[in-house]
């Protein structure tokens, strides 16, 4: 993207997550060490310390204020939370889908006017909320990826303003 970010710090524990292309390490005196890296994409370093588990209404209520939509999702089928230590830092809510969606009906005409089949086979991601202090490091997409296999659905839909960014 022809952009550059320069970070000056004494905290070397940040290197793994910043994933730099170049490190200029200014040592004591006149000594400077320059190292070059192939900055390939990788997950956030603390992801291994996080776990996904079933969530409750109370878990949703704790994070609800951080979602851009007011109100609560209806027809909730299941929820999962993302936990770091003892802190709930994310939640995903799966609900029954809408009776009819124009794009779904074009791609899957077998669901058109068949609400029983829609309710039996399709779920919708209604909310994905990550606590603000953990945003921007890929946890929302990890939460989606890791919970898709945990729900019993032939199809999972998402109709969301933020979906194009995640």
Coordinates of C-alpha atoms in Angstrom, one line a residue:
X1 CA 0.0 0.0 0.0
X2 CA 3.1 2.2 -0.1
X3 CA 2.6 3.2 3.6
X4 CA 5.2 3.0 6.4
X5 CA 4.8 2.9 10.1
X6 CA 7.7 3.6 12.4
X7 CA 7.5 2.4 16.0
X8 CA 10.2 3.4 18.5
X9 CA 10.0 1.4 21.7
X10 CA 12.1 -0.4 24.3
X11 CA 9.4 -3.2 24.6
X12 CA 10.6 -6.0 22.4
X13 CA 7.6 -8.2 23.3
X14 CA 5.7 -6.1 20.7
X15 CA 7.8 -7.3 17.8
X16 CA 5.8 -10.5 17.3
X17 CA 2.5 -8.7 16.8
X18 CA 3.9 -5.7 14.9
X19 CA 5.5 -8.2 12.6
X20 CA 8.0 -5.7 11.2
X21 CA 9.9 -5.8 7.9
X22 CA 12.9 -4.0 9.3
X23 CA 14.2 -3.8 12.9
X24 CA 16.8 -1.2 13.8
X25 CA 18.1 -2.1 17.2
X26 CA 20.1 0.8 18.7
X27 CA 22.4 -0.8 21.2
X28 CA 24.5 1.0 23.9
X29 CA 27.1 3.4 22.5
X30 CA 27.6 3.4 18.7
X31 CA 26.4 -0.1 18.0
X32 CA 23.3 -0.5 15.9
X33 CA 22.0 -3.7 14.5
X34 CA 19.7 -3.8 11.4
X35 CA 17.7 -6.9 10.6
X36 CA 15.3 -7.5 7.7
X37 CA 12.3 -9.8 7.7
X38 CA 9.7 -11.2 5.3
X39 CA 6.7 -9.7 7.0
X40 CA 4.1 -12.4 6.3
X41 CA 0.7 -12.3 7.9
X42 CA 0.1 -14.3 11.1
X43 CA -2.4 -14.4 13.9
X44 CA -2.2 -12.2 17.0
X45 CA 0.2 -13.7 19.5
X46 CA -2.3 -14.1 22.4
X47 CA -4.8 -16.1 20.4
X48 CA -3.4 -19.3 21.9
X49 CA -4.3 -18.0 25.3
X50 CA -7.9 -17.4 24.3
X51 CA -10.7 -19.9 24.3
X52 CA -14.2 -20.2 22.7
X53 CA -17.0 -21.6 24.8
X54 CA -20.8 -21.4 25.0
X55 CA -22.1 -18.0 26.1
X56 CA -25.1 -16.8 28.1
X57 CA -27.5 -13.9 27.8
X58 CA -25.4 -12.2 30.5
X59 CA -22.3 -12.5 28.4
X60 CA -24.1 -10.7 25.6
X61 CA -25.4 -8.0 27.9
X62 CA -21.8 -7.3 29.1
X63 CA -20.7 -6.5 25.5
X64 CA -23.9 -5.3 24.0
X65 CA -23.0 -1.6 24.5
X66 CA -20.1 -2.0 22.1
X67 CA -22.2 -3.0 19.1
X68 CA -23.4 -0.3 16.6
X69 CA -27.0 -1.6 16.5
X70 CA -29.4 -0.9 19.4
X71 CA -31.7 -3.6 20.6
X72 CA -31.3 -7.3 21.1
X73 CA -31.2 -10.0 18.5
X74 CA -34.4 -12.1 18.3
X75 CA -34.9 -15.8 17.7
X76 CA -31.5 -16.6 19.2
X77 CA -30.4 -20.2 18.5
X78 CA -26.9 -20.2 20.1
X79 CA -24.1 -17.9 21.3
X80 CA -20.4 -18.3 21.8
X81 CA -18.0 -16.2 23.8
X82 CA -14.3 -15.5 23.4
X83 CA -12.5 -15.5 26.7
X84 CA -9.0 -14.2 27.6
X85 CA -8.1 -15.3 31.1
X86 CA -11.3 -14.6 33.1
X87 CA -12.4 -11.8 30.8
X88 CA -15.1 -12.2 28.2
X89 CA -13.7 -10.2 25.3
X90 CA -16.0 -11.2 22.4
X91 CA -19.3 -12.8 21.6
X92 CA -21.0 -14.1 18.5
X93 CA -24.8 -14.6 18.3
X94 CA -26.4 -17.0 15.9
X95 CA -30.2 -16.6 15.2
X96 CA -32.8 -18.1 13.0
X97 CA -32.7 -16.4 9.6
X98 CA -35.2 -14.2 7.9
X99 CA -38.1 -15.8 6.2
X100 CA -37.0 -14.6 2.7
X101 CA -33.9 -13.0 1.4
X102 CA -33.8 -12.0 -2.3
X103 CA -30.2 -13.1 -2.8
X104 CA -30.7 -16.4 -0.9
X105 CA -33.7 -17.1 -3.0
X106 CA -31.8 -16.5 -6.2
X107 CA -28.9 -18.8 -5.2
X108 CA -31.0 -21.4 -3.3
X109 CA -34.5 -21.4 -4.7
X110 CA -35.4 -24.5 -2.6
X111 CA -35.8 -22.2 0.4
X112 CA -38.2 -19.7 -1.2
X113 CA -41.6 -19.8 0.6
X114 CA -40.4 -22.7 2.8
X115 CA -40.0 -21.3 6.3
X116 CA -39.8 -24.7 7.9
X117 CA -36.7 -25.6 5.8
X118 CA -35.2 -22.2 6.4
X119 CA -35.6 -22.6 10.2
X120 CA -34.3 -26.2 10.1
X121 CA -31.2 -25.6 7.9
X122 CA -30.1 -21.9 8.0
X123 CA -28.7 -19.8 10.8
X124 CA -27.8 -16.1 10.6
X125 CA -24.9 -14.4 12.4
X126 CA -26.7 -11.5 14.1
X127 CA -24.0 -10.1 16.2
X128 CA -20.2 -10.3 16.4
X129 CA -18.9 -8.0 19.2
X130 CA -15.3 -7.6 20.3
X131 CA -14.4 -5.5 23.3
X132 CA -12.8 -2.2 22.0
X133 CA -9.5 -2.8 23.7
X134 CA -9.1 -6.0 21.6
X135 CA -10.3 -4.7 18.2
X136 CA -8.3 -4.5 15.1
X137 CA -6.3 -7.7 15.6
X138 CA -8.5 -10.2 13.7
X139 CA -10.4 -11.6 16.6
X140 CA -13.9 -11.1 15.0
X141 CA -12.9 -13.1 11.9
X142 CA -11.4 -15.8 14.2
X143 CA -14.6 -16.0 16.2
X144 CA -16.6 -16.5 13.1
X145 CA -14.2 -19.0 11.6
X146 CA -13.9 -21.1 14.7
X147 CA -17.6 -21.2 15.6
X148 CA -19.0 -22.0 12.1
X149 CA -18.2 -25.7 12.6
X150 CA -19.9 -25.6 16.1
X151 CA -23.4 -24.7 14.8
X152 CA -25.7 -27.3 13.3
X153 CA -26.6 -25.5 10.1
X154 CA -26.4 -26.3 6.4
X155 CA -25.9 -22.5 5.7
X156 CA -24.9 -19.6 7.8
X157 CA -25.8 -16.2 6.6
X158 CA -24.7 -12.7 7.6
X159 CA -26.5 -9.5 6.7
X160 CA -24.5 -6.7 8.3
X161 CA -23.0 -3.4 7.5
X162 CA -19.6 -4.5 9.0
X163 CA -19.6 -7.8 7.1
X164 CA -17.8 -6.2 4.1
X165 CA -14.9 -5.2 6.4
X166 CA -14.6 -8.5 8.3

